[in-house]
């Protein structure tokens, strides 16, 4: 569900307000002795800003190639636009968790898309379309561009013919231009609250520290586990979930009109989840500070069977299990979800164990509160 317009910025304003009320001007304290600002600094300077900056570069290129395509439709200009779209979509997988649930994220990557409304929009003068309306989330962003560049016809010649029509050309350019504007705005908004966020480290649900960890958990649950795996594969339609009946939904696959890219995008998102946990720099891959460091500092443990083991080492084994399950998934999720596929069950189950460890055990170790509700049993 889409939140109020750019609620992310609103939450950050709340963070500033809270920070200003702290007697020390530090937005909270590190009551357990761990320097939480090393974490918030790592998130902001080594993950969020490098990733969103890279995304901005990719979006600018995408817009330029869209203009080239509409100015001179050809096989070459179409391929360049497709390549720039794929490049932007890969980077987006590293960005979304930092803007989870915001209008920005919904406008950039909502799927499945709404083909009927897209058709209506194409017939409507661009100036008359209000893309800020929630019901138009599925008519813009990366997945709609996937349709416009890959799904308008069965062959490239048919797609190129569409762009001889100014209506299609105008819609394509409007969407890439909007993505440029949205990305520039969100970067500017974040820069105004960057320092306040880094300093907002207490245990209240309004602190940046709490908000970002909660968004990480929710992103892993909803955007990674559910949207990329559970919904298209219908993996909940098993004896393991007797009260839920969900058939495979191949049409819900990310990158539906270029499904050969679906696993690549999934693995990019998985890399982003691991980068956040281990504290790996987006650009260089070198370690900074991550949740792993915090759990190790706390000496957090978990009971597995009759053994009490470190939570960090347990999570490492969970990542290994997810990676092993991922290796059995083919590149094209659309093809693999036409019928029941147990490989998606294995991937779902492995991710689910990680979600439980983070959402339950790690959140508890950090003395934080889950700030969202769901009914999926974890």
Short mmCIF file of C-alpha atoms in Angstrom, two decimals:
data_model
loop_
_atom_site.label_atom_id
_atom_site.label_comp_id
_atom_site.label_asym_id
_atom_site.label_seq_id
_atom_site.Cartn_x
_atom_site.Cartn_y
_atom_site.Cartn_z
CA UNK A 1 0.00 0.00 0.00
CA UNK A 2 1.32 3.41 -0.96
CA UNK A 3 2.03 5.74 1.91
CA UNK A 4 1.34 9.49 1.84
CA UNK A 5 3.41 11.43 -0.68
CA UNK A 6 7.05 10.80 0.04
CA UNK A 7 6.44 9.70 3.58
CA UNK A 8 10.12 8.78 3.77
CA UNK A 9 10.98 12.46 3.80
CA UNK A 10 8.29 13.00 6.40
CA UNK A 11 9.73 10.33 8.65
CA UNK A 12 13.14 11.87 8.31
CA UNK A 13 11.72 15.21 9.38
CA UNK A 14 10.39 13.44 12.45
CA UNK A 15 13.87 12.12 13.06
CA UNK A 16 15.25 15.65 12.98
CA UNK A 17 12.60 16.81 15.40
CA UNK A 18 13.42 13.99 17.78
CA UNK A 19 17.12 14.61 17.49
CA UNK A 20 16.64 18.26 18.36
CA UNK A 21 14.93 17.28 21.62
CA UNK A 22 17.85 15.20 22.82
CA UNK A 23 19.78 16.93 25.58
CA UNK A 24 23.11 15.95 24.10
CA UNK A 25 22.13 16.78 20.53
CA UNK A 26 23.11 13.25 19.57
CA UNK A 27 19.65 11.80 18.95
CA UNK A 28 20.03 9.10 21.57
CA UNK A 29 22.61 6.97 23.31
CA UNK A 30 24.37 3.65 22.86
CA UNK A 31 23.06 2.05 26.04
CA UNK A 32 24.61 -1.34 25.34
CA UNK A 33 28.06 0.13 24.67
CA UNK A 34 28.12 -0.44 20.91
CA UNK A 35 28.76 2.67 18.82
CA UNK A 36 25.60 2.63 16.73
CA UNK A 37 26.73 5.67 14.78
CA UNK A 38 29.29 3.46 13.05
CA UNK A 39 26.30 1.54 11.70
CA UNK A 40 24.21 4.54 10.65
CA UNK A 41 27.32 6.11 9.09
CA UNK A 42 27.97 2.92 7.17
CA UNK A 43 24.38 2.73 5.94
CA UNK A 44 24.36 6.32 4.78
CA UNK A 45 27.89 6.82 3.43
CA UNK A 46 28.76 3.35 2.20
CA UNK A 47 25.43 1.97 1.00
CA UNK A 48 22.59 4.44 0.55
CA UNK A 49 24.36 7.45 -0.98
CA UNK A 50 26.65 5.50 -3.34
CA UNK A 51 23.74 3.33 -4.52
CA UNK A 52 21.23 6.15 -5.06
CA UNK A 53 23.91 8.21 -6.79
CA UNK A 54 24.66 5.31 -9.09
CA UNK A 55 20.95 4.89 -9.70
CA UNK A 56 20.69 8.55 -10.64
CA UNK A 57 23.48 8.10 -13.18
CA UNK A 58 21.75 5.05 -14.63
CA UNK A 59 18.39 6.84 -14.80
CA UNK A 60 19.95 9.80 -16.59
CA UNK A 61 21.41 7.39 -19.14
CA UNK A 62 18.05 5.66 -19.44
CA UNK A 63 16.33 8.96 -20.21
CA UNK A 64 18.97 9.83 -22.81
CA UNK A 65 18.58 6.48 -24.57
CA UNK A 66 14.79 6.80 -24.47
CA UNK A 67 15.07 10.15 -26.25
CA UNK A 68 17.43 8.62 -28.80
CA UNK A 69 14.98 5.79 -29.42
CA UNK A 70 12.00 8.08 -29.93
CA UNK A 71 13.98 10.50 -32.09
CA UNK A 72 15.28 7.74 -34.35
CA UNK A 73 13.68 4.31 -33.77
CA UNK A 74 16.07 1.56 -34.80
CA UNK A 75 17.29 -1.82 -33.62
CA UNK A 76 20.40 -0.15 -32.26
CA UNK A 77 18.60 2.59 -30.32
CA UNK A 78 16.11 0.04 -28.95
CA UNK A 79 18.89 -2.22 -27.70
CA UNK A 80 20.65 0.72 -26.05
CA UNK A 81 17.46 1.71 -24.26
CA UNK A 82 16.93 -1.86 -23.10
CA UNK A 83 20.50 -2.12 -21.82
CA UNK A 84 20.18 1.13 -19.88
CA UNK A 85 16.88 -0.04 -18.37
CA UNK A 86 18.45 -3.30 -17.20
CA UNK A 87 21.41 -1.41 -15.72
CA UNK A 88 19.07 0.88 -13.76
CA UNK A 89 16.94 -2.05 -12.58
CA UNK A 90 20.01 -3.84 -11.19
CA UNK A 91 21.11 -0.80 -9.21
CA UNK A 92 17.57 -0.30 -7.94
CA UNK A 93 17.83 -3.60 -6.07
CA UNK A 94 20.45 -1.93 -3.83
CA UNK A 95 18.38 1.21 -3.32
CA UNK A 96 14.88 0.04 -2.49
CA UNK A 97 15.47 -1.09 1.10
CA UNK A 98 16.43 2.46 2.05
CA UNK A 99 13.15 3.86 0.72
CA UNK A 100 10.92 0.89 1.42
CA UNK A 101 7.18 1.62 1.28
CA UNK A 102 7.56 5.23 0.16
CA UNK A 103 5.91 6.91 -2.78
CA UNK A 104 9.32 7.08 -4.39
CA UNK A 105 9.80 3.32 -4.23
CA UNK A 106 6.25 2.60 -5.39
CA UNK A 107 6.59 4.94 -8.35
CA UNK A 108 9.93 3.43 -9.37
CA UNK A 109 9.21 -0.30 -9.16
CA UNK A 110 5.59 -1.39 -8.74
CA UNK A 111 4.60 -4.71 -10.30
CA UNK A 112 2.55 -6.34 -11.68
CA UNK A 113 1.78 -3.36 -13.88
CA UNK A 114 -1.65 -2.28 -15.08
CA UNK A 115 -1.76 -2.74 -18.86
CA UNK A 116 -5.26 -1.32 -19.22
CA UNK A 117 -4.39 1.93 -17.46
CA UNK A 118 -1.13 2.16 -19.40
CA UNK A 119 -3.12 1.91 -22.63
CA UNK A 120 -5.45 4.66 -21.39
CA UNK A 121 -2.49 6.84 -20.43
CA UNK A 122 -0.89 6.45 -23.84
CA UNK A 123 -4.09 7.79 -25.40
CA UNK A 124 -4.11 10.70 -22.94
CA UNK A 125 -2.02 13.87 -23.34
CA UNK A 126 0.90 13.48 -20.93
CA UNK A 127 0.18 16.87 -19.35
CA UNK A 128 -3.23 15.58 -18.26
CA UNK A 129 -1.90 12.52 -16.38
CA UNK A 130 -1.50 12.81 -12.62
CA UNK A 131 1.16 10.19 -11.87
CA UNK A 132 0.96 11.02 -8.16
CA UNK A 133 -2.34 9.15 -7.89
CA UNK A 134 -1.86 5.82 -6.12
CA UNK A 135 -3.74 3.87 -8.77
CA UNK A 136 -1.13 4.94 -11.34
CA UNK A 137 1.78 3.26 -9.54
CA UNK A 138 1.44 0.35 -11.95
CA UNK A 139 1.64 2.60 -15.01
CA UNK A 140 5.12 4.01 -14.50
CA UNK A 141 8.61 3.11 -13.34
CA UNK A 142 10.99 0.33 -14.26
CA UNK A 143 8.42 -2.37 -14.90
CA UNK A 144 6.27 -0.21 -17.16
CA UNK A 145 9.40 0.70 -19.09
CA UNK A 146 10.10 -3.02 -19.41
CA UNK A 147 6.73 -3.34 -21.11
CA UNK A 148 7.27 -0.33 -23.36
CA UNK A 149 10.69 -1.53 -24.49
CA UNK A 150 10.09 -5.29 -24.60
CA UNK A 151 6.37 -6.01 -24.57
CA UNK A 152 4.66 -3.80 -27.14
CA UNK A 153 5.04 -6.46 -29.81
CA UNK A 154 6.27 -9.99 -30.38
CA UNK A 155 9.12 -8.78 -32.56
CA UNK A 156 11.37 -5.75 -32.44
CA UNK A 157 9.97 -4.49 -35.72
CA UNK A 158 6.50 -4.24 -34.17
CA UNK A 159 7.86 -2.38 -31.14
CA UNK A 160 9.80 0.06 -33.31
CA UNK A 161 6.67 0.73 -35.35
CA UNK A 162 4.90 1.86 -32.17
CA UNK A 163 7.48 4.58 -31.69
CA UNK A 164 6.61 6.07 -35.05
CA UNK A 165 3.48 7.15 -33.18
CA UNK A 166 4.09 10.28 -31.10
CA UNK A 167 1.77 9.00 -28.35
CA UNK A 168 4.09 6.13 -27.47
CA UNK A 169 7.17 8.30 -27.82
CA UNK A 170 5.74 10.95 -25.51
CA UNK A 171 4.73 8.42 -22.87
CA UNK A 172 8.14 6.75 -22.83
CA UNK A 173 9.93 10.08 -22.48
CA UNK A 174 7.50 11.24 -19.79
CA UNK A 175 8.20 8.19 -17.66
CA UNK A 176 11.98 8.42 -17.86
CA UNK A 177 11.85 12.16 -17.27
CA UNK A 178 9.69 11.61 -14.18
CA UNK A 179 12.16 9.04 -12.85
CA UNK A 180 14.94 11.60 -13.23
CA UNK A 181 12.95 14.18 -11.31
CA UNK A 182 11.90 11.80 -8.54
CA UNK A 183 15.45 10.58 -8.02
CA UNK A 184 16.93 14.07 -7.96
CA UNK A 185 14.30 15.16 -5.44
CA UNK A 186 14.77 12.21 -3.09
CA UNK A 187 18.56 12.69 -3.07
CA UNK A 188 18.14 16.37 -2.27
CA UNK A 189 15.62 15.60 0.48
CA UNK A 190 17.89 13.03 2.05
CA UNK A 191 20.92 15.28 2.04
CA UNK A 192 19.07 17.79 4.23
CA UNK A 193 18.58 15.18 6.98
CA UNK A 194 21.70 13.08 6.49
CA UNK A 195 23.57 14.21 9.60
CA UNK A 196 20.50 14.11 11.81
CA UNK A 197 19.83 10.53 10.69
CA UNK A 198 23.36 9.39 11.42
CA UNK A 199 23.00 10.79 14.95
CA UNK A 200 19.53 9.34 15.56
CA UNK A 201 20.42 6.04 17.21
CA UNK A 202 18.08 5.45 20.16
CA UNK A 203 15.60 2.60 20.58
CA UNK A 204 12.43 4.57 19.87
CA UNK A 205 10.46 3.62 16.76
CA UNK A 206 10.98 7.16 15.38
CA UNK A 207 14.79 6.99 15.39
CA UNK A 208 16.55 6.55 12.08
CA UNK A 209 18.37 3.54 13.52
CA UNK A 210 15.10 1.80 14.31
CA UNK A 211 13.34 2.86 11.11
CA UNK A 212 16.12 1.60 8.86
CA UNK A 213 16.46 -1.80 10.52
CA UNK A 214 12.68 -2.24 10.38
CA UNK A 215 12.66 -1.27 6.72
CA UNK A 216 15.44 -3.77 6.06
CA UNK A 217 13.38 -6.54 7.66
CA UNK A 218 10.21 -5.53 5.85
CA UNK A 219 12.02 -5.20 2.53
CA UNK A 220 13.45 -8.71 2.95
CA UNK A 221 10.01 -10.08 3.79
CA UNK A 222 7.82 -8.29 1.30
CA UNK A 223 9.90 -7.13 -1.66
CA UNK A 224 12.41 -10.00 -1.66
CA UNK A 225 10.69 -13.09 -0.29
CA UNK A 226 7.09 -12.39 -1.27
CA UNK A 227 7.21 -10.32 -4.46
CA UNK A 228 10.16 -12.05 -6.11
CA UNK A 229 9.55 -15.63 -4.96
CA UNK A 230 6.30 -16.44 -3.14
CA UNK A 231 3.76 -14.63 -5.31
CA UNK A 232 4.93 -15.65 -8.80
CA UNK A 233 5.68 -19.24 -7.76
CA UNK A 234 2.63 -19.78 -5.53
CA UNK A 235 4.96 -21.46 -3.06
CA UNK A 236 2.54 -21.02 -0.18
CA UNK A 237 0.16 -23.46 -1.90
CA UNK A 238 1.66 -26.47 -0.12
CA UNK A 239 0.89 -28.73 2.79
CA UNK A 240 3.21 -26.52 4.82
CA UNK A 241 0.65 -23.73 4.53
CA UNK A 242 -2.70 -25.60 4.67
CA UNK A 243 -4.78 -22.48 5.26
CA UNK A 244 -3.42 -20.54 2.29
CA UNK A 245 -4.21 -21.47 -1.29
CA UNK A 246 -2.22 -19.59 -3.89
CA UNK A 247 -1.70 -20.77 -7.45
CA UNK A 248 1.44 -19.89 -9.39
CA UNK A 249 1.22 -16.38 -10.85
CA UNK A 250 3.84 -16.09 -13.60
CA UNK A 251 2.39 -12.71 -14.61
CA UNK A 252 3.62 -11.35 -11.27
CA UNK A 253 7.27 -12.01 -12.17
CA UNK A 254 9.60 -9.05 -11.96
CA UNK A 255 10.96 -8.06 -15.38
CA UNK A 256 7.98 -9.83 -16.93
CA UNK A 257 8.67 -8.73 -20.49
CA UNK A 258 12.37 -9.55 -20.31
CA UNK A 259 12.10 -12.52 -17.93
CA UNK A 260 15.58 -13.76 -18.80
CA UNK A 261 16.68 -10.98 -16.43
CA UNK A 262 14.49 -11.98 -13.49
CA UNK A 263 17.01 -14.11 -11.62
CA UNK A 264 19.74 -11.52 -12.11
CA UNK A 265 17.57 -8.89 -10.44
CA UNK A 266 16.71 -11.32 -7.64
CA UNK A 267 20.40 -12.05 -7.02
CA UNK A 268 21.22 -8.33 -7.01
CA UNK A 269 18.62 -7.88 -4.27
CA UNK A 270 20.12 -10.81 -2.38
CA UNK A 271 23.56 -9.21 -2.61
CA UNK A 272 22.09 -5.99 -1.23
CA UNK A 273 20.59 -7.86 1.74
CA UNK A 274 23.95 -9.43 2.51
CA UNK A 275 25.78 -6.12 2.04
CA UNK A 276 23.56 -4.51 4.66
CA UNK A 277 24.11 -7.35 7.11
CA UNK A 278 27.88 -7.54 6.66
CA UNK A 279 28.41 -3.82 6.13
CA UNK A 280 29.97 -4.09 2.67
CA UNK A 281 30.65 -0.87 0.81
CA UNK A 282 28.44 -0.59 -2.30
CA UNK A 283 31.24 0.60 -4.55
CA UNK A 284 34.27 -1.37 -3.38
CA UNK A 285 32.77 -4.35 -1.55
CA UNK A 286 35.11 -3.77 1.39
CA UNK A 287 33.77 -4.27 4.90
CA UNK A 288 32.79 -1.28 7.01
CA UNK A 289 30.31 -1.85 9.86
CA UNK A 290 27.23 -4.04 9.63
CA UNK A 291 24.67 -5.84 11.73
CA UNK A 292 27.13 -8.71 12.00
CA UNK A 293 29.51 -6.52 14.00
CA UNK A 294 26.74 -5.49 16.36
CA UNK A 295 25.62 -9.07 17.01
CA UNK A 296 29.20 -10.17 17.60
CA UNK A 297 29.72 -7.30 20.04
CA UNK A 298 26.58 -8.25 21.95
CA UNK A 299 27.50 -11.93 21.97
CA UNK A 300 23.93 -12.69 20.88
CA UNK A 301 23.05 -16.39 20.84
CA UNK A 302 20.23 -18.60 19.61
CA UNK A 303 19.07 -22.02 20.74
CA UNK A 304 19.24 -24.50 17.86
CA UNK A 305 18.04 -27.90 18.98
CA UNK A 306 19.74 -28.35 22.33
CA UNK A 307 22.73 -26.14 21.49
CA UNK A 308 23.16 -22.47 22.27
CA UNK A 309 25.19 -21.02 19.38
CA UNK A 310 26.14 -17.52 18.30
CA UNK A 311 23.41 -15.77 16.37
CA UNK A 312 25.93 -14.45 13.88
CA UNK A 313 27.31 -17.88 12.99
CA UNK A 314 23.74 -19.16 12.68
CA UNK A 315 22.85 -16.36 10.25
CA UNK A 316 25.94 -17.17 8.20
CA UNK A 317 24.67 -20.74 7.78
CA UNK A 318 21.29 -19.36 6.75
CA UNK A 319 22.92 -17.30 4.02
CA UNK A 320 24.69 -20.43 2.84
CA UNK A 321 21.35 -22.23 2.68
CA UNK A 322 19.76 -19.41 0.70
CA UNK A 323 22.70 -19.38 -1.71
CA UNK A 324 22.44 -23.13 -2.23
CA UNK A 325 18.71 -22.84 -2.94
CA UNK A 326 19.34 -19.97 -5.35
CA UNK A 327 21.73 -22.11 -7.36
CA UNK A 328 18.84 -24.40 -8.33
CA UNK A 329 16.76 -21.57 -9.80
CA UNK A 330 17.02 -20.96 -13.52
CA UNK A 331 17.46 -17.55 -15.11
CA UNK A 332 13.88 -17.12 -16.33
CA UNK A 333 11.40 -17.01 -13.44
CA UNK A 334 8.42 -16.58 -15.77
CA UNK A 335 9.09 -19.89 -17.48
CA UNK A 336 9.75 -21.69 -14.20
CA UNK A 337 6.55 -20.54 -12.50
CA UNK A 338 4.09 -21.80 -15.12
CA UNK A 339 3.52 -24.84 -12.92
CA UNK A 340 4.50 -25.92 -9.43
CA UNK A 341 8.27 -25.78 -8.90
CA UNK A 342 9.77 -27.14 -5.68
CA UNK A 343 12.97 -25.14 -6.21
CA UNK A 344 11.04 -22.00 -5.32
CA UNK A 345 9.75 -23.72 -2.19
CA UNK A 346 13.34 -24.34 -1.11
CA UNK A 347 14.32 -20.73 -1.78
CA UNK A 348 11.27 -19.42 0.08
CA UNK A 349 11.91 -21.65 3.09
CA UNK A 350 15.56 -20.63 3.28
CA UNK A 351 14.72 -16.93 3.11
CA UNK A 352 11.99 -17.44 5.69
CA UNK A 353 14.48 -18.83 8.21
CA UNK A 354 16.65 -15.74 7.72
CA UNK A 355 13.64 -13.45 8.18
CA UNK A 356 12.77 -15.16 11.46
CA UNK A 357 16.34 -14.84 12.74
CA UNK A 358 16.54 -11.15 11.90
CA UNK A 359 12.99 -10.16 12.73
CA UNK A 360 12.87 -12.08 15.98
CA UNK A 361 16.30 -12.78 17.40
CA UNK A 362 18.35 -9.87 16.04
CA UNK A 363 15.67 -7.23 16.67
CA UNK A 364 15.38 -8.53 20.23
CA UNK A 365 19.15 -8.42 20.72
CA UNK A 366 19.18 -4.79 19.56
CA UNK A 367 16.33 -4.04 21.98
CA UNK A 368 14.18 -2.64 19.18
CA UNK A 369 10.47 -2.95 18.39
CA UNK A 370 8.97 -4.12 15.09
CA UNK A 371 7.09 -1.12 13.72
CA UNK A 372 4.89 -2.97 11.24
CA UNK A 373 2.28 -5.71 11.44
CA UNK A 374 1.64 -8.67 9.16
CA UNK A 375 -0.20 -11.98 9.27
CA UNK A 376 2.26 -14.38 7.66
CA UNK A 377 3.20 -16.15 10.86
CA UNK A 378 6.81 -15.02 11.39
#
